[in-house]
Coordinates of N, CA, C and O in Angstrom, one line a residue:
X1 N 12.2 12.7 0.1 CA 11.1 11.8 -0.3 C 11.7 10.5 -0.7 O 12.7 10.4 -1.3
X2 N 11.0 9.5 -0.3 CA 11.4 8.1 -0.6 C 11.1 7.8 -2.0 O 10.0 8.0 -2.4
X3 N 12.1 7.3 -2.8 CA 11.8 7.0 -4.2 C 11.2 5.6 -4.4 O 10.4 5.4 -5.3
X4 N 11.6 4.6 -3.6 CA 11.0 3.3 -3.8 C 10.3 2.8 -2.5 O 10.4 1.7 -2.1
X5 N 9.5 3.8 -2.0 CA 8.7 3.4 -0.8 C 7.5 2.7 -1.1 O 7.2 2.4 -2.3
X6 N 6.7 2.4 -0.1 CA 5.5 1.6 -0.3 C 4.5 2.3 -1.2 O 3.8 1.7 -2.0
X7 N 4.6 3.7 -1.2 CA 3.7 4.5 -2.0 C 3.9 4.2 -3.5 O 3.0 4.1 -4.3
X8 N 5.2 4.1 -3.9 CA 5.5 3.8 -5.3 C 5.0 2.5 -5.7 O 4.5 2.3 -6.8
X9 N 5.1 1.5 -4.8 CA 4.7 0.1 -5.1 C 3.1 0.1 -5.2 O 2.6 -0.4 -6.1
X10 N 2.4 0.8 -4.3 CA 1.0 0.9 -4.4 C 0.5 1.6 -5.7 O -0.4 1.1 -6.3
X11 N 1.2 2.6 -6.1 CA 0.8 3.3 -7.3 C 1.0 2.4 -8.5 O 0.2 2.4 -9.4
X12 N 2.2 1.7 -8.5 CA 2.4 0.8 -9.7 C 1.3 -0.3 -9.8 O 0.9 -0.6 -10.9
X13 N 1.0 -0.9 -8.7 CA -0.1 -1.9 -8.7 C -1.4 -1.3 -9.1 O -2.0 -1.9 -10.0
X14 N -1.8 -0.2 -8.6 CA -3.1 0.4 -8.9 C -3.1 0.8 -10.4 O -4.1 0.5 -11.1
X15 N -2.1 1.4 -10.9 CA -2.1 1.9 -12.3 C -2.0 0.7 -13.2 O -2.6 0.7 -14.3
X16 N -1.3 -0.4 -12.8 CA -1.2 -1.6 -13.6 C -2.6 -2.3 -13.7 O -2.9 -2.9 -14.7
X17 N -3.4 -2.0 -12.8 CA -4.8 -2.6 -12.8 C -5.8 -1.6 -13.4 O -7.0 -1.9 -13.6
X18 N -5.3 -0.4 -13.8 CA -6.2 0.6 -14.4 C -7.2 1.1 -13.5 O -8.3 1.5 -14.0
X19 N -6.9 1.2 -12.2 CA -7.9 1.7 -11.3 C -7.6 3.1 -10.8 O -6.4 3.5 -10.8
X20 N -8.6 3.9 -10.4 CA -8.4 5.2 -9.9 C -8.2 5.1 -8.3 O -8.5 4.1 -7.7
X21 N -7.7 6.1 -7.8 CA -7.5 6.2 -6.3 C -8.8 6.0 -5.6 O -9.0 5.3 -4.7
X22 N -9.8 6.7 -6.2 CA -11.2 6.6 -5.6 C -11.7 5.2 -5.6 O -12.3 4.8 -4.6
X23 N -11.5 4.5 -6.7 CA -12.0 3.1 -6.8 C -11.3 2.2 -5.7 O -12.0 1.5 -5.0
X24 N -10.0 2.3 -5.6 CA -9.3 1.5 -4.6 C -9.7 1.9 -3.2 O -9.9 1.1 -2.3
X25 N -9.8 3.2 -2.9 CA -10.1 3.7 -1.6 C -11.5 3.2 -1.2 O -11.7 2.7 -0.1
X26 N -12.4 3.3 -2.1 CA -13.8 2.8 -1.8 C -13.8 1.3 -1.5 O -14.4 0.8 -0.6
X27 N -13.1 0.5 -2.3 CA -13.1 -0.9 -2.2 C -12.4 -1.4 -0.9 O -12.7 -2.5 -0.4
X28 N -11.5 -0.6 -0.4 CA -10.7 -1.0 0.8 C -11.1 -0.2 2.0 O -10.5 -0.2 3.0
X29 N -12.2 0.6 1.9 CA -12.8 1.4 3.0 C -11.8 2.3 3.5 O -11.5 2.4 4.7
X30 N -11.1 3.0 2.6 CA -10.1 4.0 3.0 C -10.5 5.3 2.3 O -11.2 5.3 1.3
X31 N -10.1 6.4 2.9 CA -10.4 7.7 2.2 C -9.4 8.0 1.1 O -8.3 7.6 1.2
X32 N -9.9 8.6 0.0 CA -9.0 8.9 -1.1 C -7.9 9.8 -0.7 O -6.7 9.6 -1.2
X33 N -8.1 10.7 0.3 CA -7.0 11.6 0.8 C -5.9 10.8 1.4 O -4.7 11.0 1.2
X34 N -6.3 9.8 2.2 CA -5.3 8.9 2.9 C -4.5 8.1 1.8 O -3.3 8.1 1.9
X35 N -5.2 7.6 0.8 CA -4.6 6.8 -0.2 C -3.6 7.7 -1.0 O -2.5 7.2 -1.3
X36 N -4.0 8.9 -1.3 CA -3.1 9.8 -2.0 C -1.8 10.1 -1.2 O -0.7 10.1 -1.7
X37 N -2.0 10.3 0.1 CA -0.8 10.5 1.0 C 0.1 9.3 1.0 O 1.3 9.4 1.0
X38 N -0.5 8.1 1.0 CA 0.3 6.9 1.0 C 1.1 6.8 -0.3 O 2.3 6.5 -0.3
X39 N 0.4 7.0 -1.5 CA 1.1 6.9 -2.8 C 2.2 8.0 -2.9 O 3.2 7.7 -3.6
X40 N 2.0 9.1 -2.3 CA 3.0 10.1 -2.4 C 4.1 10.0 -1.3 O 4.9 10.9 -1.1
X41 N 4.1 8.9 -0.6 CA 5.0 8.7 0.5 C 5.0 9.8 1.6 O 6.1 10.1 2.2
X42 N 3.9 10.4 1.8 CA 3.8 11.4 2.8 C 3.5 10.8 4.1 O 3.9 11.3 5.2
X43 N 2.7 9.7 4.1 CA 2.5 8.9 5.3 C 2.6 7.4 4.9 O 2.5 7.1 3.7
X44 N 2.8 6.6 5.9 CA 2.8 5.2 5.7 C 1.6 4.5 6.2 O 1.1 4.8 7.3
X45 N 0.9 3.7 5.4 CA -0.3 3.0 5.8 C 0.0 2.1 7.0 O 1.1 1.6 7.1
X46 N -1.0 1.9 7.8 CA -0.9 1.0 9.0 C -0.7 -0.4 8.5 O -1.1 -0.7 7.3
X47 N -0.2 -1.2 9.3 CA -0.1 -2.7 8.9 C -1.5 -3.2 8.6 O -1.6 -4.0 7.6
X48 N -2.5 -2.8 9.3 CA -3.8 -3.3 9.0 C -4.3 -2.9 7.6 O -4.8 -3.7 6.8
X49 N -4.0 -1.6 7.3 CA -4.4 -1.1 6.0 C -3.6 -1.8 4.9 O -4.2 -2.1 3.8
X50 N -2.4 -2.1 5.1 CA -1.5 -2.8 4.1 C -2.1 -4.2 3.9 O -2.2 -4.7 2.8
X51 N -2.5 -4.8 5.0 CA -3.1 -6.2 4.8 C -4.4 -6.1 4.0 O -4.6 -7.0 3.2
X52 N -5.2 -5.1 4.2 CA -6.4 -5.0 3.4 C -6.1 -4.7 2.0 O -6.8 -5.3 1.1
X53 N -5.1 -3.9 1.7 CA -4.7 -3.6 0.3 C -4.2 -4.9 -0.3 O -4.5 -5.1 -1.5
X54 N -3.4 -5.6 0.4 CA -2.8 -6.8 -0.2 C -3.9 -7.8 -0.5 O -3.9 -8.5 -1.6
X55 N -4.9 -7.9 0.3 CA -6.0 -8.8 0.1 C -6.8 -8.4 -1.2 O -7.1 -9.2 -2.0
X56 N -7.0 -7.1 -1.2 CA -7.7 -6.5 -2.4 C -6.9 -6.7 -3.7 O -7.5 -7.1 -4.7
X57 N -5.6 -6.5 -3.6 CA -4.7 -6.7 -4.8 C -4.4 -8.2 -5.0 O -3.7 -8.5 -6.0
X58 N -4.8 -9.1 -4.1 CA -4.5 -10.5 -4.3 C -3.0 -10.7 -4.3 O -2.5 -11.4 -5.2
X59 N -2.3 -10.1 -3.4 CA -0.8 -10.2 -3.3 C -0.4 -10.6 -1.9 O -1.2 -10.4 -0.9
X60 N 0.8 -11.1 -1.7 CA 1.3 -11.5 -0.4 C 1.5 -10.2 0.4 O 2.2 -9.3 0.0
X61 N 0.8 -10.1 1.6 CA 1.0 -8.9 2.4 C 2.4 -8.6 2.8 O 2.8 -7.5 3.0
X62 N 3.2 -9.7 3.0 CA 4.6 -9.5 3.4 C 5.4 -8.7 2.4 O 6.4 -8.1 2.7
X63 N 5.0 -8.8 1.1 CA 5.7 -8.1 0.1 C 5.6 -6.6 0.3 O 6.5 -5.8 0.2
X64 N 4.3 -6.2 0.7 CA 4.1 -4.7 0.9 C 4.6 -4.4 2.3 O 5.2 -3.3 2.5
X65 N 4.4 -5.2 3.3 CA 4.9 -4.9 4.6 C 6.4 -4.7 4.7 O 6.9 -3.9 5.4
X66 N 7.1 -5.5 3.9 CA 8.6 -5.5 4.0 C 9.1 -4.2 3.4 O 10.2 -3.7 3.7
X67 N 8.3 -3.5 2.5 CA 8.7 -2.2 1.9 C 8.3 -1.1 2.9 O 9.1 -0.2 3.1
X68 N 7.1 -1.2 3.5 CA 6.6 -0.2 4.4 C 7.4 -0.2 5.7 O 7.6 0.8 6.3
X69 N 7.6 -1.4 6.2 CA 8.3 -1.6 7.6 C 9.5 -2.5 7.4 O 9.5 -3.6 8.0
X70 N 10.5 -2.1 6.8 CA 11.7 -3.0 6.5 C 12.3 -3.5 7.8 O 12.8 -4.6 7.8
X71 N 12.4 -2.6 8.8 CA 13.0 -3.1 10.1 C 12.3 -4.2 10.7 O 12.9 -5.1 11.4
X72 N 11.0 -4.3 10.5 CA 10.2 -5.4 11.1 C 10.0 -6.6 10.2 O 9.9 -7.7 10.7
X73 N 9.9 -6.3 8.9 CA 9.4 -7.4 8.0 C 10.5 -7.8 6.9 O 10.2 -8.8 6.2
X74 N 11.5 -7.1 6.7 CA 12.5 -7.4 5.7 C 13.1 -8.7 6.0 O 13.4 -9.1 7.1
X75 N 13.4 -9.5 4.9 CA 14.0 -10.8 5.1 C 15.4 -10.6 5.6 O 16.2 -9.8 5.1
X76 N 15.8 -11.4 6.6 CA 17.1 -11.3 7.1 C 18.0 -12.4 6.4 O 17.6 -13.5 6.2
X77 N 19.2 -12.0 6.0 CA 20.1 -12.9 5.3 C 20.7 -13.9 6.3 O 20.8 -13.7 7.4

């Protein structure tokens, strides 16, 4: 299991905002089951889903994308 995967980041943001999985899933048109799998790093959300979550959380999508897809989005030194 990935310890610092995108799921951990999503959980931290959600809990920091005091929201339930159901609330976030409903607001982002996602199923609670999918969101739970993402938070538990069982599956990785699609790039489209990550962009929707970033918009909902009012954060830079590249921050989430670089964790979910480091080979594609991580900053190169």
